[in-house]
XYZ file of N, CA and C in Angstrom:
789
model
N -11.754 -0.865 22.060
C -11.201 0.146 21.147
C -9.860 0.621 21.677
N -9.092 1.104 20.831
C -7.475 0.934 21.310
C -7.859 2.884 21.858
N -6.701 2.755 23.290
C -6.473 3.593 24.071
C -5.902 4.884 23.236
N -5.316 5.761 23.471
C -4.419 6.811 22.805
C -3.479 7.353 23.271
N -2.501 6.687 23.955
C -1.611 6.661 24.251
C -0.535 7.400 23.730
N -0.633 7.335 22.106
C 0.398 7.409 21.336
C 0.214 9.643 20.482
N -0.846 9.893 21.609
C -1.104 11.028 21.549
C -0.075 11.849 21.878
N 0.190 13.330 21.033
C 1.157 13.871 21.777
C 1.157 14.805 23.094
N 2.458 15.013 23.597
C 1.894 15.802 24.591
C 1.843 15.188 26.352
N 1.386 15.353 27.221
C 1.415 14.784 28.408
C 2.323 13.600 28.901
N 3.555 13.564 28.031
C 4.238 12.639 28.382
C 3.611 11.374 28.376
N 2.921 10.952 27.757
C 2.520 9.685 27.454
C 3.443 8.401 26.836
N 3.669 7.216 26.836
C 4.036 6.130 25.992
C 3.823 6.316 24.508
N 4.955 6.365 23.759
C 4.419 6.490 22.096
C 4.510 5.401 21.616
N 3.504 5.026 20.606
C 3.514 3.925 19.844
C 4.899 3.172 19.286
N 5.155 2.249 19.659
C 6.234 1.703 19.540
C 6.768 0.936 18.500
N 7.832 1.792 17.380
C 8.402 0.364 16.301
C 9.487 -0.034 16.490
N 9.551 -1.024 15.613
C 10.826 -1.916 16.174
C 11.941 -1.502 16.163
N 12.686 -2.371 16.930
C 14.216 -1.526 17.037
C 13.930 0.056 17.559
N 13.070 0.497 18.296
C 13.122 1.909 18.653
C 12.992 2.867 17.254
N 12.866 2.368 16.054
C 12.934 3.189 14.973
C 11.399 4.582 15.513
N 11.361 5.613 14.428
C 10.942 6.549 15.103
C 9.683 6.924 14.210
N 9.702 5.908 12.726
C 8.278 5.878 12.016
C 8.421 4.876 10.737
N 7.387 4.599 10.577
C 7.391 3.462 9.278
C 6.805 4.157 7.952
N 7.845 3.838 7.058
C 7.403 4.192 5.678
C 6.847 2.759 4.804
N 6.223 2.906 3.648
C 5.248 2.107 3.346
C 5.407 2.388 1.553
N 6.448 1.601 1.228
C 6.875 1.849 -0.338
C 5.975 1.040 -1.372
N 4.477 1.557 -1.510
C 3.941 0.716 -2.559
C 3.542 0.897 -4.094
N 3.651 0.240 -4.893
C 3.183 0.770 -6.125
C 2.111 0.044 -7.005
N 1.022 0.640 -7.523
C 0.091 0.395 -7.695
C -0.363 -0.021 -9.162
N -1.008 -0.849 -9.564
C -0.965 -1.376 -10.703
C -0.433 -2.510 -11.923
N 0.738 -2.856 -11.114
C 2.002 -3.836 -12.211
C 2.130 -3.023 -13.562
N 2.381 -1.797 -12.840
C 3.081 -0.868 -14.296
C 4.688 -1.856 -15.206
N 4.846 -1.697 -16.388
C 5.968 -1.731 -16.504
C 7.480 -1.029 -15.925
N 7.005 0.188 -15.946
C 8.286 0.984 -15.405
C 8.652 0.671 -14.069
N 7.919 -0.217 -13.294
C 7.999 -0.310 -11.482
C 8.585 -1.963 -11.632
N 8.433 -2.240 -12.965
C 9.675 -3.550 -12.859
C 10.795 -3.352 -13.736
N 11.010 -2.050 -14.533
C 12.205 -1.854 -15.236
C 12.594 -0.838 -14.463
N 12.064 -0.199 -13.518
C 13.006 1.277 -12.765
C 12.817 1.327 -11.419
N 11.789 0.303 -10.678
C 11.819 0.941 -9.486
C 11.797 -0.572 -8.412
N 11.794 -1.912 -8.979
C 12.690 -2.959 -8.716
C 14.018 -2.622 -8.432
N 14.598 -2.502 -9.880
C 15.909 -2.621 -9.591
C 16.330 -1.849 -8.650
N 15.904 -0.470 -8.364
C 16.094 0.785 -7.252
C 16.155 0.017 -6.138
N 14.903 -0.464 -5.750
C 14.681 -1.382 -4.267
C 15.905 -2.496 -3.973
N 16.428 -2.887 -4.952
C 17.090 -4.485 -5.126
C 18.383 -3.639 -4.490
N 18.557 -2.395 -5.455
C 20.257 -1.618 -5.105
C 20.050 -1.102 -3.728
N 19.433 -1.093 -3.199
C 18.858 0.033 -1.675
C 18.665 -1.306 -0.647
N 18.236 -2.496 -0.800
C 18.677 -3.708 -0.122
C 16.734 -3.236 0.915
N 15.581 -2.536 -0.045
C 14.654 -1.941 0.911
C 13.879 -3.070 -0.124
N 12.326 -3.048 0.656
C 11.200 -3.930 0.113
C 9.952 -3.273 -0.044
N 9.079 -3.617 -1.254
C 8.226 -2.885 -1.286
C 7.399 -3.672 -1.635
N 5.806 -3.048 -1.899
C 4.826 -3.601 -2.000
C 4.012 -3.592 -3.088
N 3.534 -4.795 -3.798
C 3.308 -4.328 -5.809
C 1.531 -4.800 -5.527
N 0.817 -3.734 -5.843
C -0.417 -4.113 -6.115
C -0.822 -4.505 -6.903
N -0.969 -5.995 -7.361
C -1.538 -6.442 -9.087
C -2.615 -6.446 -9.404
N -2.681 -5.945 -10.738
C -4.203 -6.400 -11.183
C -4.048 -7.462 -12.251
N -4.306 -8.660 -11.924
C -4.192 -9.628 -13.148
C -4.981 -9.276 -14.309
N -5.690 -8.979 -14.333
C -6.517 -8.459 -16.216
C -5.666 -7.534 -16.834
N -4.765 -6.491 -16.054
C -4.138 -6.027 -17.241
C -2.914 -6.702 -17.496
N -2.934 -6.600 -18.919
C -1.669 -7.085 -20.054
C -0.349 -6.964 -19.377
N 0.257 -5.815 -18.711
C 1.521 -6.007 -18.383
C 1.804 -7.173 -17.567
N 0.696 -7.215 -16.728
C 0.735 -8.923 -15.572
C 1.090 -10.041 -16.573
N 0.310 -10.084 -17.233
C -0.012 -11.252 -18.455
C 1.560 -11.339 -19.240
N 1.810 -10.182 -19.322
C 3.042 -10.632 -20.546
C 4.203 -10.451 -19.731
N 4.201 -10.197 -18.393
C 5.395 -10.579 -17.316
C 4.945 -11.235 -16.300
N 4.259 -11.948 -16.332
C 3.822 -13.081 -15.132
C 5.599 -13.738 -14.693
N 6.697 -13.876 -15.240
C 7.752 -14.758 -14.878
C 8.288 -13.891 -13.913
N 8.530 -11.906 -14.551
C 9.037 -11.554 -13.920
C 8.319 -11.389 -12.206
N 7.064 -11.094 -12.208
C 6.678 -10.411 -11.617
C 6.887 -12.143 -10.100
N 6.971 -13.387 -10.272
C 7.054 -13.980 -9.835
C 8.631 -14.188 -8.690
N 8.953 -13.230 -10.085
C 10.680 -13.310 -8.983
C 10.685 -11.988 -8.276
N 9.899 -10.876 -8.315
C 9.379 -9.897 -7.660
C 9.260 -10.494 -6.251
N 8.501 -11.548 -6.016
C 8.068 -12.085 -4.986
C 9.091 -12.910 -4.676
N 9.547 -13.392 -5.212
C 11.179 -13.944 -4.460
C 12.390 -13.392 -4.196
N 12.062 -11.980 -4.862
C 13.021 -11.193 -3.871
C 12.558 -10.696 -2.351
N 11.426 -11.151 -2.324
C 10.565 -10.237 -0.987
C 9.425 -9.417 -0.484
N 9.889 -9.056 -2.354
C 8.374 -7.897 -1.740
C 6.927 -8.887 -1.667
N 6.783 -8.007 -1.132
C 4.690 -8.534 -1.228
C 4.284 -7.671 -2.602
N 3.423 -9.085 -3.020
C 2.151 -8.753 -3.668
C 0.766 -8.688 -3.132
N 0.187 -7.348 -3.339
C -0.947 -7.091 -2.741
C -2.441 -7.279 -3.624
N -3.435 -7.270 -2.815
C -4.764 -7.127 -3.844
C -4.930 -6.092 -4.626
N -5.311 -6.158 -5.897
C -6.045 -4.417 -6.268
C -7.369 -5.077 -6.998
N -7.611 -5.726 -6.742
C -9.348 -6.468 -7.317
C -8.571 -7.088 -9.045
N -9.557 -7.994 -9.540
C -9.018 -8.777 -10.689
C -9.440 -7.560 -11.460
N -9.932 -6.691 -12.008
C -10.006 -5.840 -12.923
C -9.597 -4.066 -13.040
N -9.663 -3.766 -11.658
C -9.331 -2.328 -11.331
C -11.172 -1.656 -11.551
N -11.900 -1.743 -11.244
C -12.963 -0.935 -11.279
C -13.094 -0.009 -10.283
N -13.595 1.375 -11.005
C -13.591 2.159 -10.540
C -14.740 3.154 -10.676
N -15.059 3.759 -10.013
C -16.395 4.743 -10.483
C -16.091 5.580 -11.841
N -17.753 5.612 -12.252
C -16.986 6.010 -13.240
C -17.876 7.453 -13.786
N -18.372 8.000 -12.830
C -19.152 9.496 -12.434
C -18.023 10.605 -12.167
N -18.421 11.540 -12.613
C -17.233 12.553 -12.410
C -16.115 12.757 -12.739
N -15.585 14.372 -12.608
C -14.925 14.727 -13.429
C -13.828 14.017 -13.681
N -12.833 13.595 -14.883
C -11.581 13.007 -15.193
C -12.088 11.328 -15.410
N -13.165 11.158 -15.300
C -13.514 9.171 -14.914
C -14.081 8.959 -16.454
N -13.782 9.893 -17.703
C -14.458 9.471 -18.875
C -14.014 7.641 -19.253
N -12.513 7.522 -18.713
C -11.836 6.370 -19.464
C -12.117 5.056 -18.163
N -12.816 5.281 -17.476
C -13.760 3.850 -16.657
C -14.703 3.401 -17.690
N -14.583 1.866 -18.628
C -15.571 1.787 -19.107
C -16.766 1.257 -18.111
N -17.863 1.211 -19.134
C -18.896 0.530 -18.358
C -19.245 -0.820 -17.756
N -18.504 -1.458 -18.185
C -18.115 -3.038 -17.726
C -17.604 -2.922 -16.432
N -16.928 -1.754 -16.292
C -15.832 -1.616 -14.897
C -16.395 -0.651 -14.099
N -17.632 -0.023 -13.785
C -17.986 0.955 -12.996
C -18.599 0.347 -11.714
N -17.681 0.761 -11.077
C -17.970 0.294 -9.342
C -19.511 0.961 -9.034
N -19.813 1.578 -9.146
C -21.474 2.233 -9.119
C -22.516 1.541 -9.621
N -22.130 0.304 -10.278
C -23.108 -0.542 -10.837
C -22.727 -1.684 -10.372
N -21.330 -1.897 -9.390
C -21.922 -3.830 -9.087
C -22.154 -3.566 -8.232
N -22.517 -5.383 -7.564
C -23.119 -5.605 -6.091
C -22.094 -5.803 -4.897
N -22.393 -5.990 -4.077
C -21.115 -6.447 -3.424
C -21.145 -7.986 -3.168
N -21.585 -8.489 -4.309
C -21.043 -9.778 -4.411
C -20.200 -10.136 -5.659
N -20.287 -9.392 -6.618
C -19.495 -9.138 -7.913
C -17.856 -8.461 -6.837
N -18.145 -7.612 -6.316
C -16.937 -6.741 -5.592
C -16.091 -7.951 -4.554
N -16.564 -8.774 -4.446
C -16.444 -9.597 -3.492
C -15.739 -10.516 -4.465
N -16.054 -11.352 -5.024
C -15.576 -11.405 -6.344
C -14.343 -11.742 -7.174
N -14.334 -10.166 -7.408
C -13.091 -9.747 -8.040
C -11.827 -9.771 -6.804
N -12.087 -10.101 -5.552
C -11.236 -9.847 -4.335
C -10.771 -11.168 -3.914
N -11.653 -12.190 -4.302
C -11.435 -13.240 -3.848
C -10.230 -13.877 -5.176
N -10.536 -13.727 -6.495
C -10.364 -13.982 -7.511
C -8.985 -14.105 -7.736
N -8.608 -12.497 -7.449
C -7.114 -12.188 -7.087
C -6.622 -12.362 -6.179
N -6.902 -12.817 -5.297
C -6.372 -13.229 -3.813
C -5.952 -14.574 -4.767
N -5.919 -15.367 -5.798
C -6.300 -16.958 -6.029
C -5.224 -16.463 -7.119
N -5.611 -15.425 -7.582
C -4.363 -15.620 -8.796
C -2.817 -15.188 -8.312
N -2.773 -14.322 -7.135
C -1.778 -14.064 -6.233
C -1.209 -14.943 -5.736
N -1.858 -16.216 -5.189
C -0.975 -17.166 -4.863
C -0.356 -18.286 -5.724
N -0.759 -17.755 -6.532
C -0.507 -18.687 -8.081
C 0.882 -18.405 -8.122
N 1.056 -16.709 -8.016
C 2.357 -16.322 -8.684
C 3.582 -16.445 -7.559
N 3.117 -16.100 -6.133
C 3.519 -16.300 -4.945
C 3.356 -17.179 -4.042
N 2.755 -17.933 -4.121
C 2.728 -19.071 -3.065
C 2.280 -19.033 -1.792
N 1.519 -17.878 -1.302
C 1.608 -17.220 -0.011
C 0.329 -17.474 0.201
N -0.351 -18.280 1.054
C -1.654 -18.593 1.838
C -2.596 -17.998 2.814
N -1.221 -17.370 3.332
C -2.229 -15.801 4.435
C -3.073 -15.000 4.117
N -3.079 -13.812 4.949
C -4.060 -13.050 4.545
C -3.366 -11.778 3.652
N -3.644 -11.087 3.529
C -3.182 -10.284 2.331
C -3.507 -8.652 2.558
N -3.032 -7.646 1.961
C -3.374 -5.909 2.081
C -4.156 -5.849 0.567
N -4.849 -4.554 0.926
C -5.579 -4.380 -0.190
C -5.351 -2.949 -0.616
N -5.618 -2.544 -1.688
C -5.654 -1.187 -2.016
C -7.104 -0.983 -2.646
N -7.372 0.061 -2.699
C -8.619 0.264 -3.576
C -8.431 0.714 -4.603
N -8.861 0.632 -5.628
C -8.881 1.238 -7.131
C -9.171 2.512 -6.988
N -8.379 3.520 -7.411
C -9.087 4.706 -7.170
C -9.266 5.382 -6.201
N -9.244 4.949 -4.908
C -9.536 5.089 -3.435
C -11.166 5.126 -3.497
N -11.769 4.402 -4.191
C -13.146 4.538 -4.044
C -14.188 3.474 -2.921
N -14.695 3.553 -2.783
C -15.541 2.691 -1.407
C -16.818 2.273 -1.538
N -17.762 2.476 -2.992
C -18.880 2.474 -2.940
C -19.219 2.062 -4.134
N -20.204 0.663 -4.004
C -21.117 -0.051 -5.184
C -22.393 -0.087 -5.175
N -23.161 -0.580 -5.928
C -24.391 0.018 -5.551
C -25.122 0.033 -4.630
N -24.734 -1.282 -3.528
C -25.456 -1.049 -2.244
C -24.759 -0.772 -1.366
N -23.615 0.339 -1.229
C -23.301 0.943 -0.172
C -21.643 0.464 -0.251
N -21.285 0.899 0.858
C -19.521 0.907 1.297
C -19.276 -0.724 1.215
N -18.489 -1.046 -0.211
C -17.516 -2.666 0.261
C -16.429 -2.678 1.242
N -15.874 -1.693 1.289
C -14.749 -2.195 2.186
C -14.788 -2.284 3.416
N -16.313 -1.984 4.265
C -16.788 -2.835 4.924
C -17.363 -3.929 5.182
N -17.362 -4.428 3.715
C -17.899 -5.981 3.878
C -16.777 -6.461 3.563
N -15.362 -6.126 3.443
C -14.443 -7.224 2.848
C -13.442 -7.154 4.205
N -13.320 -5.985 5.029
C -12.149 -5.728 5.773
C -12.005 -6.814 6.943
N -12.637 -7.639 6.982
C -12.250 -8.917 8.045
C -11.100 -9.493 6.881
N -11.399 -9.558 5.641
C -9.967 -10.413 5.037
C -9.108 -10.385 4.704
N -8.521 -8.591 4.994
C -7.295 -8.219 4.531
C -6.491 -7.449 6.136
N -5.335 -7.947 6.453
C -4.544 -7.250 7.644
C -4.601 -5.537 7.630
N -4.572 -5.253 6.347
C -4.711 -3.303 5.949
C -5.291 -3.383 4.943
N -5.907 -2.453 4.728
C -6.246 -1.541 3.686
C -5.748 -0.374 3.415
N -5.731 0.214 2.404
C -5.181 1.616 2.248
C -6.130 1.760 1.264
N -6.667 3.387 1.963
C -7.472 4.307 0.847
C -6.548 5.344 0.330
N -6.439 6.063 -1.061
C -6.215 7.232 -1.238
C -6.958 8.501 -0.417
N -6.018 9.571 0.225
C -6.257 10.260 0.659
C -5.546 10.714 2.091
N -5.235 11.644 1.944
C -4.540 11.947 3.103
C -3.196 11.659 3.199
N -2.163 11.829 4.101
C -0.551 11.531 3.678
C -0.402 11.025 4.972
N 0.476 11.737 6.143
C 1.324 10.966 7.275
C 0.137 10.619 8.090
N -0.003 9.975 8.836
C -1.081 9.143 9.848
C -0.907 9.612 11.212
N -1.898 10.303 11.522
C -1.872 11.496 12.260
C -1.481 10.596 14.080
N -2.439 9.900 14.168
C -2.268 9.109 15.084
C -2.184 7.279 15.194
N -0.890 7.006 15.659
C -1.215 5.162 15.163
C -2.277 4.561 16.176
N -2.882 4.806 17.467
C -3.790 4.171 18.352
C -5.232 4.551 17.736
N -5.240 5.493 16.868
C -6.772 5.664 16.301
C -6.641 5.484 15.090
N -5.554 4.302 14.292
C -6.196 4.293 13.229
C -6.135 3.518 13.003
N -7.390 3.400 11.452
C -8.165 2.215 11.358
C -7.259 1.094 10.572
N -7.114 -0.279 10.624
C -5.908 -0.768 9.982
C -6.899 -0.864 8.337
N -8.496 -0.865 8.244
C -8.836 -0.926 6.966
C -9.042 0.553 6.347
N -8.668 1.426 6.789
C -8.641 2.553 6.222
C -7.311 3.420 6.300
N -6.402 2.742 6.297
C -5.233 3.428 5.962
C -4.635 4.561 5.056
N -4.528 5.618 4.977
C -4.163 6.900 4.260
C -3.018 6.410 3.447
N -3.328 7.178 2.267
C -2.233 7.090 1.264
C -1.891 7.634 0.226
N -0.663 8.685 0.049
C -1.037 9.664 -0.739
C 0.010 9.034 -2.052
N -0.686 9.494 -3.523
C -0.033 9.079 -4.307
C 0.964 10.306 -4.896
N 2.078 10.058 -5.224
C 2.784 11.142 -5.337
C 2.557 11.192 -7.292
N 2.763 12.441 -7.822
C 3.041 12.850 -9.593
C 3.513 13.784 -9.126
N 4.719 13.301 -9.890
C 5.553 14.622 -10.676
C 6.105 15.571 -9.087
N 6.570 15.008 -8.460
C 7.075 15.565 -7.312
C 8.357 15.148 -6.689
N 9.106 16.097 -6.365
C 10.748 15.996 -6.413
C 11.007 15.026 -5.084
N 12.474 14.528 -4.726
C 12.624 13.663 -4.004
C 13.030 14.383 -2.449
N 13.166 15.803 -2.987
C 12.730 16.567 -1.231
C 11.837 16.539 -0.682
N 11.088 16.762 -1.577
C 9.031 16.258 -1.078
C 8.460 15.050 -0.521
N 9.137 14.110 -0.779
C 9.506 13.274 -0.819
C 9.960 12.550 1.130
N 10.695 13.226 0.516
C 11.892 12.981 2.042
C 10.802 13.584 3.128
N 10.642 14.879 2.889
C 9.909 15.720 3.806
C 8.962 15.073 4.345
N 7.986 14.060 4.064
C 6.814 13.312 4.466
C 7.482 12.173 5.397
N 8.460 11.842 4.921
C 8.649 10.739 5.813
C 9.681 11.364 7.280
N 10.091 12.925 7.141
C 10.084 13.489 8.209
C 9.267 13.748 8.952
N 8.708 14.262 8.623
C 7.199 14.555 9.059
C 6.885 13.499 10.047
N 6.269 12.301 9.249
C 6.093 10.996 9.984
C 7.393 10.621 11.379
N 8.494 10.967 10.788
C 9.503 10.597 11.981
C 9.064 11.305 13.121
N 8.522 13.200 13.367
C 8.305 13.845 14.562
C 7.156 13.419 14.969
N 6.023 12.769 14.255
C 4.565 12.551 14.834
C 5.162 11.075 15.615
N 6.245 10.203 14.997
C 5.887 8.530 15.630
C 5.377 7.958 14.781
N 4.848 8.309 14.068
C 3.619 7.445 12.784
C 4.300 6.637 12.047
N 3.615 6.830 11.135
C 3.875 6.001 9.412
C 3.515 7.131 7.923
N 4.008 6.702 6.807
C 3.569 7.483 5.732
C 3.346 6.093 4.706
N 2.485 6.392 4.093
C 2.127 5.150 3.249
C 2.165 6.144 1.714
N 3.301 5.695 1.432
C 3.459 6.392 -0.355
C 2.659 5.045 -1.201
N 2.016 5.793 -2.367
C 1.207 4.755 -3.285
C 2.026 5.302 -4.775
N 2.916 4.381 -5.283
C 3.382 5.478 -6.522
C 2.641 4.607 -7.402
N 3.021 5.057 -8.522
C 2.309 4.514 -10.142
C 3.416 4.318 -11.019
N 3.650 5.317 -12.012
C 4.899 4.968 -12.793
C 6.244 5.301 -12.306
N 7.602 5.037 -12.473
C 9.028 5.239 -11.951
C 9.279 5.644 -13.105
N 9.765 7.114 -13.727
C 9.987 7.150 -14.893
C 8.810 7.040 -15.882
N 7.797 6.477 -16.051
C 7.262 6.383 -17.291
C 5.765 6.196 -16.453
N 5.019 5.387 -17.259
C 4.126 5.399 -17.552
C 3.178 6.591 -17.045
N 1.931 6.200 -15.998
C 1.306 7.511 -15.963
C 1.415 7.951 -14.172
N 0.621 9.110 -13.828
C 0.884 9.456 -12.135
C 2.466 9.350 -11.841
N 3.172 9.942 -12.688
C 4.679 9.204 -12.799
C 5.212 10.214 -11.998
N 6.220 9.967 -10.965
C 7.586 10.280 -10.258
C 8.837 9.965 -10.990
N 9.941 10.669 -11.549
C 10.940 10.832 -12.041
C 11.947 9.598 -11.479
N 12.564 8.554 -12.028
C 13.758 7.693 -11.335
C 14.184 8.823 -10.523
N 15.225 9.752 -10.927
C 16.006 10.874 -9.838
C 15.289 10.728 -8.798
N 13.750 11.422 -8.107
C 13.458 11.717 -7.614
C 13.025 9.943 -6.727
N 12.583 9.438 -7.143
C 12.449 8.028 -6.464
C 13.329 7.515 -5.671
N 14.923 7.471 -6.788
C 15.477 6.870 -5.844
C 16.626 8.044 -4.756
N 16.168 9.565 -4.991
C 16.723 10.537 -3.738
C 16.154 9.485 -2.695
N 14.698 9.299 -2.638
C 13.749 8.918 -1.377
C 14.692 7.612 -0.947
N 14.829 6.655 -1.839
C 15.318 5.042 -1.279
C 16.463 5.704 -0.682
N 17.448 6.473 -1.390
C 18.954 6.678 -0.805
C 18.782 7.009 0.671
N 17.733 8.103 0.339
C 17.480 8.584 2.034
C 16.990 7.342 3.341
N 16.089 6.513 2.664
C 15.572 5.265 3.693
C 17.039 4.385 3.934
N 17.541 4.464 2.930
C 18.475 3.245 3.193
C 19.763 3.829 4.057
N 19.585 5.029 4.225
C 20.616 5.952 4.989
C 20.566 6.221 6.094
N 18.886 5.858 6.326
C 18.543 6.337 7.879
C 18.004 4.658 8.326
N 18.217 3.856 8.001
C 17.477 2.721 8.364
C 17.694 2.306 9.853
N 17.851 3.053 11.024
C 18.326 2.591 12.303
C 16.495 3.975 12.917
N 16.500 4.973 12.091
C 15.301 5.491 12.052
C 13.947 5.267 11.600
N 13.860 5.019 10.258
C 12.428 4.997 9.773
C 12.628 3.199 9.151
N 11.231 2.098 9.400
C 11.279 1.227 9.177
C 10.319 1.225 7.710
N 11.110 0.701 6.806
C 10.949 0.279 5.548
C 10.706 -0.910 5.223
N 9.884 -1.548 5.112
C 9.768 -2.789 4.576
C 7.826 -3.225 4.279
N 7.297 -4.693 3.724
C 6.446 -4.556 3.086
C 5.027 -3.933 3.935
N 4.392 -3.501 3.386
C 2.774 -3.298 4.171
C 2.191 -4.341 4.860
N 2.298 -5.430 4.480
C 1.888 -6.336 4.949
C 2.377 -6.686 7.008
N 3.862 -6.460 6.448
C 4.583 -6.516 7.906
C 4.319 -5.587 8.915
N 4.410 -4.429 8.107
C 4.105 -3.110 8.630
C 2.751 -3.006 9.845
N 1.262 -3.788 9.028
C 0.063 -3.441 9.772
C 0.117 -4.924 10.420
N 1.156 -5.859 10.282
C 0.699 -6.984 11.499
C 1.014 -6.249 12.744
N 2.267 -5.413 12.547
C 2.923 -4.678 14.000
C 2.088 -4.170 14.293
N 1.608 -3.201 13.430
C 0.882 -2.048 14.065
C -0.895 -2.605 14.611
N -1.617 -3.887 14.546
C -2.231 -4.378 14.519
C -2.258 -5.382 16.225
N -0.780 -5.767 16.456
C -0.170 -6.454 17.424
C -0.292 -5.458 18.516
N 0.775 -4.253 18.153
C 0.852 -2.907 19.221
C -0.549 -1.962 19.684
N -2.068 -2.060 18.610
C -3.094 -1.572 19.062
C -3.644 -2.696 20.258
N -3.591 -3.614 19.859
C -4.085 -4.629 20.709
C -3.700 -4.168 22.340
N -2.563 -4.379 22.174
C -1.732 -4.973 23.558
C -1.543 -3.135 24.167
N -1.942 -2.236 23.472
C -2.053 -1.055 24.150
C -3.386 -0.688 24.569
N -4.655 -1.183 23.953
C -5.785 -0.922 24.197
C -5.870 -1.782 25.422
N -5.176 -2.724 25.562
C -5.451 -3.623 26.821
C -4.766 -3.115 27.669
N -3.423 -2.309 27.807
C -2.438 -2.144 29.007
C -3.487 -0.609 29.151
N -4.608 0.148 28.779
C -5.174 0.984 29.322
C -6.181 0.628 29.758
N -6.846 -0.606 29.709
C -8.222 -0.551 30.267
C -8.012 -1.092 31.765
């Protein structure tokens, strides 16, 4: 189990990113919204930064931009898992619009298994990419009917990210399949900024999960989106920007080789 080194306080060794930078931000967006290939592409493309697109092949926007979303991936970014359908629980308050076909509370974790493998297959269709892959969860949810999947899947993805929680309190204790991730609505691009300060005084990381750029739904304002890129692309000798994927091989590499330089 990795040491804690990267604790503050006692003059200890802090977790180390590259180039000496002082924390990693984690630009992903969730869904293959339209607006995140008409407003928040092009943002990334002008900012020269990379981000990370979680697809769900069953919905329609994939389907009726499969070309674009292909040159998505040839500009750089990663495409990540979000399961072939998006299921999600569908108990409790705000979950009226989970139909029943899609309620994570009713499959197995071999249906869940599944839908993971499925899209892992249609991902390389569009990308070409054979490795292993990041995942997000639908919802940030964790549970089918027989208990927690993302412990039966987390040997096959480098990270995971759950919803919940924002800057990553410590990088030597955390888990690379349970990664924090807060989704931002309707919140200005000081707020914005502020998190990935934040992250700069701890050493950490901040893993933003957005949804719409401008439009669709869970939406952040263009203005306010691209305050945040102007700011990454301004400080880039500070905070490291680039895909999730890259992000948790480092941080995956650096638990290793620190849990070993303490034992």
């Amino acid at each position: 189990m990795p040491g804690r080194a990267g604790a503050a306080g006692g003059g200890e060794e802090k977790f180390a990113w590259p180039e000496g930078r002082r924390a990693a931000v984690s630009l992903a967006y969730d869904d293959a919204l339209d607006s995140q290939l008409d407003n928040a592409v092009p943002a990334l493309q002008k900012y020269g930064l990379k981000g990370t697109f979680y697809i769900v092949p069953a919905r329609e926007p994939v389907r009726a931009r499969m070309e674009e979303w292909r040159e998505v991936a040839r500009m750089g970014h990663e495409l990540g898992n979000h399961s072939l359908t998006h299921p999600c629980s569908a108990h409790g308050p705000g979950r009226e619009w989970v139909p029943a076909h899609q309620d994570l509370d009713r499959m197995s974790l071999a249906q869940i298994r599944e839908q993971v493998e499925v899209a892992d297959v249609f991902l390389q269709s569009l990308d070409g990419y054979t490795g292993p892959r990041t995942y997000t969860a639908p919802c940030g949810d964790r549970n089918v009917a027989e208990g927690n999947y993302i412990e039966a899947i987390a040997d096959r993805f480098v990270g995971i990210k759950l919803v919940g929680g924002d800057v990553v309190p410590d990088m030597d204790a955390l888990d690379p399949a349970a990664v924090p991730a807060t989704v931002p609505n309707g919140v200005t691009g000081r707020q914005l900024i502020a998190l990935v300060e934040e992250a700069g005084r701890k050493g950490t990381m901040i893993g933003f999960t957005f949804h719409g750029i401008g439009g669709d739904y869970l939406s952040v304002s263009k203005e306010a989106h691209e305050e945040l890129l102007a700011f990454l692309a301004a400080n880039r000798d500070r905070y490291w920007t680039t895909t999730f994927l890259e992000q948790m091989q480092w941080v995956r590499r650096q638990q290793e080789a620190r849990g070993k330089k303490q034992r």
